[in-house]
Tab-separated table of C-alpha atoms in Angstrom:
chain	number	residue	atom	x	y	z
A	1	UNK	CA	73.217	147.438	38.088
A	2	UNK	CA	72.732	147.848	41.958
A	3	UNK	CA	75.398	149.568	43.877
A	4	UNK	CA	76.772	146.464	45.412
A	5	UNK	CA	77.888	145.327	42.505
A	6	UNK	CA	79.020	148.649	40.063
A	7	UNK	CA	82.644	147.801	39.318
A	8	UNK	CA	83.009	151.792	38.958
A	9	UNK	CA	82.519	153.082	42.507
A	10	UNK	CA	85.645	155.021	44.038
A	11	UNK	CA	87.668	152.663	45.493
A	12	UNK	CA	87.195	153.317	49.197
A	13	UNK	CA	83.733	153.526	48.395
A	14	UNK	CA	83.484	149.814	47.165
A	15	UNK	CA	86.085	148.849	49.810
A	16	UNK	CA	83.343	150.053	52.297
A	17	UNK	CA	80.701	148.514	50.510
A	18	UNK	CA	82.052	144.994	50.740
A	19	UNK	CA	82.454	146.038	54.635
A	20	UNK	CA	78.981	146.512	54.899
A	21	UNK	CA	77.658	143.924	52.903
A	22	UNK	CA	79.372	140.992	55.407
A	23	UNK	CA	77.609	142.844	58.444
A	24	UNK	CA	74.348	141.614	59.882
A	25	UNK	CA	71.976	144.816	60.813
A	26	UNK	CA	73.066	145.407	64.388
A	27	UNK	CA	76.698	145.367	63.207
A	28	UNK	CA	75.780	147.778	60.585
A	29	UNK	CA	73.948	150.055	62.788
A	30	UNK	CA	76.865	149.816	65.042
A	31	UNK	CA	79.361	150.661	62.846
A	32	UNK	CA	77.337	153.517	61.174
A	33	UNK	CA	77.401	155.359	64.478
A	34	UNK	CA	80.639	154.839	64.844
A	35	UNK	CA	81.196	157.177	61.344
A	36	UNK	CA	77.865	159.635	63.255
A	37	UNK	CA	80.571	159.820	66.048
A	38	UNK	CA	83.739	160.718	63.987
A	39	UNK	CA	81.231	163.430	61.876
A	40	UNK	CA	82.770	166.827	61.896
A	41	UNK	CA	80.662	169.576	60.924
A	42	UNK	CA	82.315	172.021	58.185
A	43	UNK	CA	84.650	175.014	59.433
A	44	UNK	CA	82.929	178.264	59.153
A	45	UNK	CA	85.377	179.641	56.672
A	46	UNK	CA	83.981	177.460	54.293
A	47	UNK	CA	80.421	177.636	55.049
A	48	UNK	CA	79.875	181.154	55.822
A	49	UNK	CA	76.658	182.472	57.375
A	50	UNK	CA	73.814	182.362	56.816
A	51	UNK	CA	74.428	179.085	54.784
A	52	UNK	CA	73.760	179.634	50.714
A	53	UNK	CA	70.519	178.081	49.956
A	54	UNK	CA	72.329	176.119	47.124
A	55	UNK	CA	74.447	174.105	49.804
A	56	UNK	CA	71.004	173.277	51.155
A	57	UNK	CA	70.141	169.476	51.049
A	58	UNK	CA	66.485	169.166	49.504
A	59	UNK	CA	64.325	166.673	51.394
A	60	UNK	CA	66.669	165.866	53.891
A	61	UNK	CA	64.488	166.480	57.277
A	62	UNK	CA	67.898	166.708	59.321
A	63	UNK	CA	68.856	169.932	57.353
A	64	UNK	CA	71.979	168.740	55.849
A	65	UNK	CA	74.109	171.362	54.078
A	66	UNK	CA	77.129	170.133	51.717
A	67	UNK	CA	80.101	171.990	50.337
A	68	UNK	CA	82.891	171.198	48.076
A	69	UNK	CA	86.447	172.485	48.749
A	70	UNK	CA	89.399	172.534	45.844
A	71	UNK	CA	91.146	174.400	43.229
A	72	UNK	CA	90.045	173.973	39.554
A	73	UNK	CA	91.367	171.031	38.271
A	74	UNK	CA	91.756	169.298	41.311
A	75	UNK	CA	90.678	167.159	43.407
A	76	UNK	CA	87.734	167.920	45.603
A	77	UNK	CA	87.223	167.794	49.440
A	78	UNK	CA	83.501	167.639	50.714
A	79	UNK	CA	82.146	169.568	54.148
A	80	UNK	CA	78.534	169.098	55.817
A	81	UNK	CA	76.777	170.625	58.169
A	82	UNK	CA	73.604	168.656	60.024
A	83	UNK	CA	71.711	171.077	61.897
A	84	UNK	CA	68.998	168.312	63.123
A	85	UNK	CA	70.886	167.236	66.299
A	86	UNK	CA	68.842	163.797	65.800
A	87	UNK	CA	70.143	163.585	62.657
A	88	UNK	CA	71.936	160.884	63.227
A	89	UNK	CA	71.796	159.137	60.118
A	90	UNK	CA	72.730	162.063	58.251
A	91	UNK	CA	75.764	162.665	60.312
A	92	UNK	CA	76.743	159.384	59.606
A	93	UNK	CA	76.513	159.513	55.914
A	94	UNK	CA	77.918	162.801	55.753
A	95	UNK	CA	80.813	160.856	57.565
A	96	UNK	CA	80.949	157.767	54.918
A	97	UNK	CA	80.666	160.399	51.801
A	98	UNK	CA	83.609	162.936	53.067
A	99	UNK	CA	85.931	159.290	53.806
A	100	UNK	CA	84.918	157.933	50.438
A	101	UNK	CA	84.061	160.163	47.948
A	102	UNK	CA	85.886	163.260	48.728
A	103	UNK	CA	89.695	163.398	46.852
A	104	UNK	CA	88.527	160.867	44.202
A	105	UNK	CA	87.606	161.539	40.405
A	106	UNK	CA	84.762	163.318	40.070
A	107	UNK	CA	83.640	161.275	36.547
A	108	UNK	CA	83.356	158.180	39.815
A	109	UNK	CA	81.654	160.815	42.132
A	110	UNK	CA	79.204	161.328	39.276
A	111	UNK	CA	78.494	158.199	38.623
A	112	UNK	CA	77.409	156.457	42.077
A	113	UNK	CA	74.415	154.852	41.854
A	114	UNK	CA	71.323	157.034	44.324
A	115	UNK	CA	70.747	153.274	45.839
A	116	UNK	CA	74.035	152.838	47.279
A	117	UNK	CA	72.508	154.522	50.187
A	118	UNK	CA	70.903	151.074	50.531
A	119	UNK	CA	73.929	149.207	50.976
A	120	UNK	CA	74.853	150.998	53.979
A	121	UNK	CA	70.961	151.708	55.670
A	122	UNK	CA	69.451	148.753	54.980
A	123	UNK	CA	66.341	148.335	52.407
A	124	UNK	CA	63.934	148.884	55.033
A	125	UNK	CA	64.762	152.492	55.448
A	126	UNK	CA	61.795	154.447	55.479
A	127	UNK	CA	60.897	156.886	52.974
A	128	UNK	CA	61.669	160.364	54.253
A	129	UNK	CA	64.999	159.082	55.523
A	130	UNK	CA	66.033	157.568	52.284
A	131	UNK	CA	64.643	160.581	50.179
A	132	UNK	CA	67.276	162.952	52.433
A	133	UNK	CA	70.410	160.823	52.382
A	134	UNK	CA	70.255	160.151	48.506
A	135	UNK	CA	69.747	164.409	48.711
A	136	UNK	CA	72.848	164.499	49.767
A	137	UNK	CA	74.586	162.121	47.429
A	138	UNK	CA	72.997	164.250	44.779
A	139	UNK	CA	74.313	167.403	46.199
A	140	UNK	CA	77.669	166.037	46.185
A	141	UNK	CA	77.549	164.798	42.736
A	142	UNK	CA	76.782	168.260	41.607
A	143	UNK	CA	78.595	169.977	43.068
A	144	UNK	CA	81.399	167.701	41.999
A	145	UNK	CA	79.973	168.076	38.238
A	146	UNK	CA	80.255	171.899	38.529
A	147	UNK	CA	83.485	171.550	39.694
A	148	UNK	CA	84.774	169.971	36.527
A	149	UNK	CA	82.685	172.375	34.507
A	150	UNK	CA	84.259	175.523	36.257
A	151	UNK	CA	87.726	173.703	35.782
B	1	UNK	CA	62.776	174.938	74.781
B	2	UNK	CA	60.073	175.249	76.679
B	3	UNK	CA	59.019	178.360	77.698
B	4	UNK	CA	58.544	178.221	81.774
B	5	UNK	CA	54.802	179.158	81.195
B	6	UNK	CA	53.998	176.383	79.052
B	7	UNK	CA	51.576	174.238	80.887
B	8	UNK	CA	51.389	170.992	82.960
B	9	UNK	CA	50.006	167.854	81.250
B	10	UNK	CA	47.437	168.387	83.903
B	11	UNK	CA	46.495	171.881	82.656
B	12	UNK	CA	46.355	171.686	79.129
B	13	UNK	CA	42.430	170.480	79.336
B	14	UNK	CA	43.372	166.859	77.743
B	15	UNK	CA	40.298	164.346	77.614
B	16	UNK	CA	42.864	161.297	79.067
B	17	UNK	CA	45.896	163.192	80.874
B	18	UNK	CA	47.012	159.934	82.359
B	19	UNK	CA	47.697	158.874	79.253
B	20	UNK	CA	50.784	161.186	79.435
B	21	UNK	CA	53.804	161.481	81.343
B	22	UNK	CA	56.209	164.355	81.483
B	23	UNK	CA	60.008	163.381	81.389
B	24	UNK	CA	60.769	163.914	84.940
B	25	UNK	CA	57.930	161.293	85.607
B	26	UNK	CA	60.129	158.613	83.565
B	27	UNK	CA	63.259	159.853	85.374
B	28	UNK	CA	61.459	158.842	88.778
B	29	UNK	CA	60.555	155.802	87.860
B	30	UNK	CA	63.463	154.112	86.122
B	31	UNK	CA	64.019	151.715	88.598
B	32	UNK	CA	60.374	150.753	89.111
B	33	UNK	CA	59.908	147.107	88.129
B	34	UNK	CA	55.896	147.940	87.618
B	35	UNK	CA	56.951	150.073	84.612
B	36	UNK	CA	59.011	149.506	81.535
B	37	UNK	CA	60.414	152.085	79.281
B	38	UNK	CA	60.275	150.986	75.905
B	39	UNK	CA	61.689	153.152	72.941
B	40	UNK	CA	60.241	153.021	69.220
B	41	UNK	CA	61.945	155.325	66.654
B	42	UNK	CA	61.658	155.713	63.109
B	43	UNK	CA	65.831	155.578	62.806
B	44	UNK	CA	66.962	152.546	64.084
B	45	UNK	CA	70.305	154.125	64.857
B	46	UNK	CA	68.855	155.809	67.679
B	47	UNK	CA	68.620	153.720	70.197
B	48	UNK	CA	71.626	151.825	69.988
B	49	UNK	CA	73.962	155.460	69.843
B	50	UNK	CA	72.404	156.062	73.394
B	51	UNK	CA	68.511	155.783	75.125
B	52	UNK	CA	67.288	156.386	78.444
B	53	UNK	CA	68.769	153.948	81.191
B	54	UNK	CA	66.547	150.682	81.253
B	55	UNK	CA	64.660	151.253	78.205
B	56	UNK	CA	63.923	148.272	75.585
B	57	UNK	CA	63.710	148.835	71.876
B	58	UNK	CA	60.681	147.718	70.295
B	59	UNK	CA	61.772	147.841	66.432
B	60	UNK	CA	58.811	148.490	64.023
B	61	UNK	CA	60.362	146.289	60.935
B	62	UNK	CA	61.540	143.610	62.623
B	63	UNK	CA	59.139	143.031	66.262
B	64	UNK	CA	56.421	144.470	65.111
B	65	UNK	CA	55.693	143.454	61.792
B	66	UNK	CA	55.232	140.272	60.009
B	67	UNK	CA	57.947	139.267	58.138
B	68	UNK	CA	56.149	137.395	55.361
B	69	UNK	CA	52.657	139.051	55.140
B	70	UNK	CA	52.141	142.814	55.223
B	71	UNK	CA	50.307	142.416	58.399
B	72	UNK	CA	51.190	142.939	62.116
B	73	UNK	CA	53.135	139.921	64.394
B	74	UNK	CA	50.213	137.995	65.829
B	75	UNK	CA	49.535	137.019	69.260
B	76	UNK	CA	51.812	134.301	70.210
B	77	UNK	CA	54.399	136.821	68.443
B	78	UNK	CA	53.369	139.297	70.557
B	79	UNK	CA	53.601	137.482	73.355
B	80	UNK	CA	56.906	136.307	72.507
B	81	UNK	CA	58.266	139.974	72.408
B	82	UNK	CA	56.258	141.207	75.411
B	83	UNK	CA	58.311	138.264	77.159
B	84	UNK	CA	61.506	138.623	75.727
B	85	UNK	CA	60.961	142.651	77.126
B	86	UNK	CA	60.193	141.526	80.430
B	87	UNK	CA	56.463	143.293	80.380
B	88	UNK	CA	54.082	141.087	82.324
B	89	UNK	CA	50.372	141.622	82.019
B	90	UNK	CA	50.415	143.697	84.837
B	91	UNK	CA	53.280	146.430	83.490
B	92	UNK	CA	52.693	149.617	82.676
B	93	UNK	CA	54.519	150.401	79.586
B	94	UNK	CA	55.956	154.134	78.590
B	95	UNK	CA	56.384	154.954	75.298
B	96	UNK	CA	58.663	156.967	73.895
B	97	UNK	CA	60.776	157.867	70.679
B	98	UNK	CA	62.372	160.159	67.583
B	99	UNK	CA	60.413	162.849	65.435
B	100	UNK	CA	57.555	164.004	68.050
B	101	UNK	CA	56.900	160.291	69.324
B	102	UNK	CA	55.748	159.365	66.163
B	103	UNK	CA	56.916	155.837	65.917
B	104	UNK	CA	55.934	155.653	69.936
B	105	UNK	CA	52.308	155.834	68.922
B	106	UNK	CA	52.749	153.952	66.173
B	107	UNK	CA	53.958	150.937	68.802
B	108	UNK	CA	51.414	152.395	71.426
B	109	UNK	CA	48.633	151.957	68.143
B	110	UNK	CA	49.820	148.101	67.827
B	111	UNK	CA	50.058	147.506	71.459
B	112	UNK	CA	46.501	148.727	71.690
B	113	UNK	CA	45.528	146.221	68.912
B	114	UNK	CA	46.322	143.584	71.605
B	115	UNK	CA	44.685	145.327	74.719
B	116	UNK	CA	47.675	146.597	76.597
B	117	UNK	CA	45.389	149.426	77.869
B	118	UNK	CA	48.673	149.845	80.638
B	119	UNK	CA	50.385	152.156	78.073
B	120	UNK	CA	51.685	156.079	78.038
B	121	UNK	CA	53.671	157.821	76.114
B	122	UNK	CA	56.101	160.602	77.764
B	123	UNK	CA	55.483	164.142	75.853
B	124	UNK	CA	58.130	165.342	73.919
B	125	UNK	CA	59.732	161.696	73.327
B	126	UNK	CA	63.561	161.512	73.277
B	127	UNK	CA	63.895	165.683	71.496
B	128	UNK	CA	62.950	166.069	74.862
B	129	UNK	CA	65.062	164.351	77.029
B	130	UNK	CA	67.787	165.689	75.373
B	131	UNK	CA	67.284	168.711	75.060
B	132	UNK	CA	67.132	168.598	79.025
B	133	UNK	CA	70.173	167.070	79.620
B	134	UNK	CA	69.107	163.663	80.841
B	135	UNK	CA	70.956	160.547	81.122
B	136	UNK	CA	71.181	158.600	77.898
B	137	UNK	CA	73.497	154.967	77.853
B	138	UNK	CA	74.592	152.463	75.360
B	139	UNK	CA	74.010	150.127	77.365
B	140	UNK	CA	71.785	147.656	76.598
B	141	UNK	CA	69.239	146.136	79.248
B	142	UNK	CA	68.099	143.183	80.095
B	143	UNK	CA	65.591	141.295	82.110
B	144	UNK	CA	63.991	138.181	83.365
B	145	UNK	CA	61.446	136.431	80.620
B	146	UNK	CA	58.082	137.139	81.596
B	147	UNK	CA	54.719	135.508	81.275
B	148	UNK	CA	52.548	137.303	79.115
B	149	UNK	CA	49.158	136.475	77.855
B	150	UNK	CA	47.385	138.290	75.235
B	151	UNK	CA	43.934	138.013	73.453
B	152	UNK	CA	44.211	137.304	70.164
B	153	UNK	CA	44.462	140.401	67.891
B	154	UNK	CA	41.246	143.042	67.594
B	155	UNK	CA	41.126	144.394	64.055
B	156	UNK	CA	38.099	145.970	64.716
B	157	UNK	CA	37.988	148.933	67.247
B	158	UNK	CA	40.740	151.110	65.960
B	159	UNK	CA	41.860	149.909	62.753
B	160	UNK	CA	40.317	149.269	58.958
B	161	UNK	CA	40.911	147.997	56.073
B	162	UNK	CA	40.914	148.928	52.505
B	163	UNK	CA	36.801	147.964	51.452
B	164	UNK	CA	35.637	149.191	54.633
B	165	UNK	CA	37.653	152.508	53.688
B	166	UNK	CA	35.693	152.459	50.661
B	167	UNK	CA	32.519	152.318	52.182
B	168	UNK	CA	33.170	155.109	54.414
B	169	UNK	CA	34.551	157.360	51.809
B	170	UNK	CA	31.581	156.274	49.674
B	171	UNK	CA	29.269	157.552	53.233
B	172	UNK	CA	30.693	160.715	53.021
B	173	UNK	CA	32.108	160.598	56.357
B	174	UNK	CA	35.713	162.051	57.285
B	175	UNK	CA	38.822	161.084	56.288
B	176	UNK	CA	42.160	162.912	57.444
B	177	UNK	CA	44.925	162.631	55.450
B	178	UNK	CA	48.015	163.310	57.804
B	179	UNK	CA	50.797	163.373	55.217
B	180	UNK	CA	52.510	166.285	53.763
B	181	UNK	CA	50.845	168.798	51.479
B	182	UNK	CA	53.050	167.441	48.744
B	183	UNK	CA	51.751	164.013	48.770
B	184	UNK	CA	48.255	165.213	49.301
B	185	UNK	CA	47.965	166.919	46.184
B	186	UNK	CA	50.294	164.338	44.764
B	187	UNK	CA	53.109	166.387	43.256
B	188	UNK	CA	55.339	163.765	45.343
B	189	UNK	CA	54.742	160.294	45.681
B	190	UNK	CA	57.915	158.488	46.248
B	191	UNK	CA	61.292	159.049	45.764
B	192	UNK	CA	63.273	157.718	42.851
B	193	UNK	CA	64.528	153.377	43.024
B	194	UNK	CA	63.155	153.254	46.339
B	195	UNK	CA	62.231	149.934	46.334
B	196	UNK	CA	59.204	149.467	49.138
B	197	UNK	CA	57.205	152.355	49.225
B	198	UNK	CA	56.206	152.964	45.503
B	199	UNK	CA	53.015	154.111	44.871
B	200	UNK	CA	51.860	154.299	41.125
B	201	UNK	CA	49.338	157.018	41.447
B	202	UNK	CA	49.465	160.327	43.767
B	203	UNK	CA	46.867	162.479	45.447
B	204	UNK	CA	44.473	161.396	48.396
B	205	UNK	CA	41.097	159.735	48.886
B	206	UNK	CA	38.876	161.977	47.660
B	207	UNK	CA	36.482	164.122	50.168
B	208	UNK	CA	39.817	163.499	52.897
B	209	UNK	CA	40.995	166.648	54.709
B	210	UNK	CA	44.469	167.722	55.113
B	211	UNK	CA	45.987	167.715	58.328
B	212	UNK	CA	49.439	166.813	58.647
B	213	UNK	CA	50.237	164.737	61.967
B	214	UNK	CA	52.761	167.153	63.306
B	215	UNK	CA	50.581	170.342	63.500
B	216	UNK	CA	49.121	168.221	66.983
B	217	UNK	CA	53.008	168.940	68.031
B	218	UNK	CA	55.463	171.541	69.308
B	219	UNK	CA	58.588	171.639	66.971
B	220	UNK	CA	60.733	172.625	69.037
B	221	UNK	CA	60.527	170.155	71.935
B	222	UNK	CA	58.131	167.332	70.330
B	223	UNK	CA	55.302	167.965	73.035
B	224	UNK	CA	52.066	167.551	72.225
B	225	UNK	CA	49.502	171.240	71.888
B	226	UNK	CA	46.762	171.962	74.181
B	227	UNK	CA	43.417	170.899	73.633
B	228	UNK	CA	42.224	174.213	73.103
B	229	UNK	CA	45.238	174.072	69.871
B	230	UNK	CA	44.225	170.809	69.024
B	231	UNK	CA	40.317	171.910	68.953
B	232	UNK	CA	41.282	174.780	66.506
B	233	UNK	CA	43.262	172.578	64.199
B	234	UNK	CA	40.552	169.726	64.405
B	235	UNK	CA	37.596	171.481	65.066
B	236	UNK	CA	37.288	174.927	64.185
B	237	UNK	CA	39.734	174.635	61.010
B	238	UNK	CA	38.079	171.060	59.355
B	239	UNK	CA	35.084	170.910	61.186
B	240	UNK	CA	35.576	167.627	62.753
B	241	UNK	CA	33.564	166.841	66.018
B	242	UNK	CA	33.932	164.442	68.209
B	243	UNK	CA	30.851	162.622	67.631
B	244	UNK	CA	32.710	162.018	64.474
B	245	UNK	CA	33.657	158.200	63.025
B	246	UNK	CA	37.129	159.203	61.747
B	247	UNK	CA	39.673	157.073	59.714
B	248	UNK	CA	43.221	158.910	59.693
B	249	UNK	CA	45.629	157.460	57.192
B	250	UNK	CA	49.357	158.457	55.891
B	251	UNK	CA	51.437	156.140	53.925
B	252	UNK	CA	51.841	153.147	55.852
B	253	UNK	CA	50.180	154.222	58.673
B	254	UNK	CA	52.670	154.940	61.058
B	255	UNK	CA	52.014	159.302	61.395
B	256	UNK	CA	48.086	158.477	60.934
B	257	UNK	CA	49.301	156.617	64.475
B	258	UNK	CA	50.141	160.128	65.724
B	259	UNK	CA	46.950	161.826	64.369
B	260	UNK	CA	44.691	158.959	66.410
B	261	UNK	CA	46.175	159.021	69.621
B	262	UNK	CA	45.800	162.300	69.537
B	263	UNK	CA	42.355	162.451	68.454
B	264	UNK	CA	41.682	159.579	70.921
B	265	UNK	CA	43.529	160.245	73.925
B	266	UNK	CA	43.737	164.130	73.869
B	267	UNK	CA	40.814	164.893	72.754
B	268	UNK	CA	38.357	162.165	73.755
B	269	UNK	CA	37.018	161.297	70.155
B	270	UNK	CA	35.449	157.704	70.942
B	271	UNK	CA	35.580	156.500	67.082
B	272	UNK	CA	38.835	156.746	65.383
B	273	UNK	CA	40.882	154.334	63.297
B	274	UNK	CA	43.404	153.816	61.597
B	275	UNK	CA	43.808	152.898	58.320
B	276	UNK	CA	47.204	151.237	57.931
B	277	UNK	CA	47.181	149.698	54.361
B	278	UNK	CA	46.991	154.082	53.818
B	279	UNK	CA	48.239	155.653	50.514
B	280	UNK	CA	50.747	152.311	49.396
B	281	UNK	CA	47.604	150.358	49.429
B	282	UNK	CA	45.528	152.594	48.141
B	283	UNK	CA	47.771	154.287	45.722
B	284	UNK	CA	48.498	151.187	43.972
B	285	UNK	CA	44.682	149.719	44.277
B	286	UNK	CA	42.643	149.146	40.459
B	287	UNK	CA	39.389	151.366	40.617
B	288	UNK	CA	39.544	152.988	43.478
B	289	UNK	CA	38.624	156.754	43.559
B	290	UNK	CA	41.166	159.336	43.908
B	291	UNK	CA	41.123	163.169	44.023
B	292	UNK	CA	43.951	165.483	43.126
């Protein structure tokens, strides 16, 4: 199953899938930094300082951070911080995850498939990029699957 | 940032200064129509979200690679994109780009492959520029076709291939592996579904030394060291000299880029190449040695 085609993503997720998939790769690069632009780094009342090392993205080269905001049994908002100021990439993804992932049900969140981040980079990404943005999917999801455990 | 001390390109004892310029160098000369500034990153997002005023992207995956082979473009490709750039025989071409510069040597590597010997790369690629404020724009440039003529590609000089890696491993002479520690000792090889840089076996070609690419740089503003740094990482640490015949070699060759120029241009080696095919070649060749 690639991520294209999962009939389970969240539904903005899939919505902005199908977005992506009509774009040719200027478009797409265009309309990630558009999402890079509209990035909004976590408040400090939920991050705190220094940052917990288990918020820390591993792999990602743009030191992404990722939090998860909510009450048990509800539904979960996500906060990043990218401390790379090149990270653009990761700025943008952190962007497309919070938009799409963040108030939907975690057993979705759990289940995204690592190589959606293909959908939206392109298969040519190159490896150290690719390892750091599926880090950060992978933070999400576990965070998300604590979540329900703590709940 | 820099500290006010650090030095010159002119005083920090490199074997080829003028193969450097600083960034206030570029920002004199972005109106001169003998020079083009050309940016080559690693994330293709970069230069569209902003890049210096005039500059030209030169993208690795799609203008400088073959699209069918796992080769470079050849010459009447490269001749073609030269063209479409605007860079004439005649320009002198400044490199720059993400991560240290290391996709602008990578490019630099390739355009050397062709003899575009009119090449520099500004120290401390776009971190740099940045970080000093300097004018970035969206907008994106263009200029007149030019006539370019190139020789056809030299494989020879600066680059080698898989058996002739083989035969220098087999000599005994040195190899520098410039990727992380992790994928030296092959605890990581590549990361999981990722679909064009899978390697089925980890670790390095054995008798290579370690030396990752970005030691040769300043974290925190992408310029290169001094030679006098780059001698102790080089010399004094691995006990290279620069009598040396060298092949540096990463993954797909792209930091092992990084490692040569430096090695060539900084330091003066005369025999370095690159060994592109590097561990995704190797990694996935039958009977090939490999240490751990």
């Amino acid at each position: 199953m690639t991520a294209a085609t999962s009939p389970d993503l969240p539904a903005p997720l899939a919505a902005l899938v199908a977005e992506f998939t009509a774009l040719d790769r200027a478009e797409r690069f265009e309309l990630l930094i558009e999402f890079a632009d509209r990035f909004r780094p976590a408040p400090a009342e939920i991050t705190g300082y220094p940052y917990a090392e288990e918020h820390r993205v591993t792999h990602c080269e743009s030191d992404a951070y990722v939090w998860a905001e909510g009450c048990p049994g509800s539904a979960l908002k996500f906060h990043f911080i990218v401390e790379n100021p090149q990270g653009l990439s990761a700025r943008a993804w952190a962007a497309i995850l919070d938009e799409t992932l963040s108030g939907q049900p975690i057993e979705q969140i759990a289940a995204v498939p690592p190589d959606i981040v293909f959908a939206f980079f392109g298969r040519e990404v190159a490896m150290g990029r690719g390892q750091g943005l599926m880090g950060m999917l992978a933070l999400v999801q576990r965070l998300a699957r604590n979540h329900r455990k703590g709940a | 940032m820099t500290s006010p001390s650090a030095p010159t390109i002119a005083g920090r004892g490199y074997a080829r200064p003028e193969v450097l310029v600083d960034t206030a160098w570029v920002a004199q000369h972005l109106n001169d129509a003998t020079v083009r500034i050309v940016e080559s990153n690693e994330d293709p997002l970069l230069y569209p979200s902003g890049h210096i005023p005039g500059a030209v992207q030169v993208d690795w995956t799609t203008d400088l690679n073959d699209q069918v082979r796992r080769d470079y473009i050849d010459r009447s490709a490269f001749e073609r994109l030269m063209s479409r750039a605007g860079i004439s025989n005649g320009t002198t071409v400044v490199f720059y780009g993400d991560k240290s510069n290391w996709w602008a040597t990578y490019a630099f590597w390739i355009f050397q492959l062709f003899g575009h010997t009119r090449a520099k790369v500004m120290d401390g690629g776009r971190l740099k520029w940045e970080k000093e404020g300097r004018e970035l724009t969206r907008e994106v440039p263009s200029y007149p076709a030019s006539s370019y003529t190139a020789p056809e590609r030299d494989d020879t000089a600066i680059r080698i291939f898989k058996d002739a890696v083989l035969r220098h491993q087999q000599a005994r002479l040195p190899l520098i592996d410039v990727r992380s520690p992790q994928e030296y000792s092959g605890e990581r090889t590549h990361m999981p579904e990722y679909p064009q840089e899978g390697v089925l076996r980890g670790g390095h070609i054995p008798g290579a030394r370690s030396v990752p690419w970005a030691r040769a740089a300043n974290p925190e503003d992408g310029t290169f060291k001094t030679a006098e740094q780059l001698r102790d990482l080089y010399e004094r640490e691995q006990g290279l000299k620069p009598s040396d015949d060298i092949v540096a070699y990463c993954r797909i060759g792209e930091r092992s880029s990084h490692t040569w120029f430096v090695l060539t241009y900084l330091l003066g080696y005369p025999r370095v190449r690159n060994y592109d095919g590097s561990w995704t070649e190797w990694g996935n060749s039958v009977n090939v040695p490999i240490e751990k």
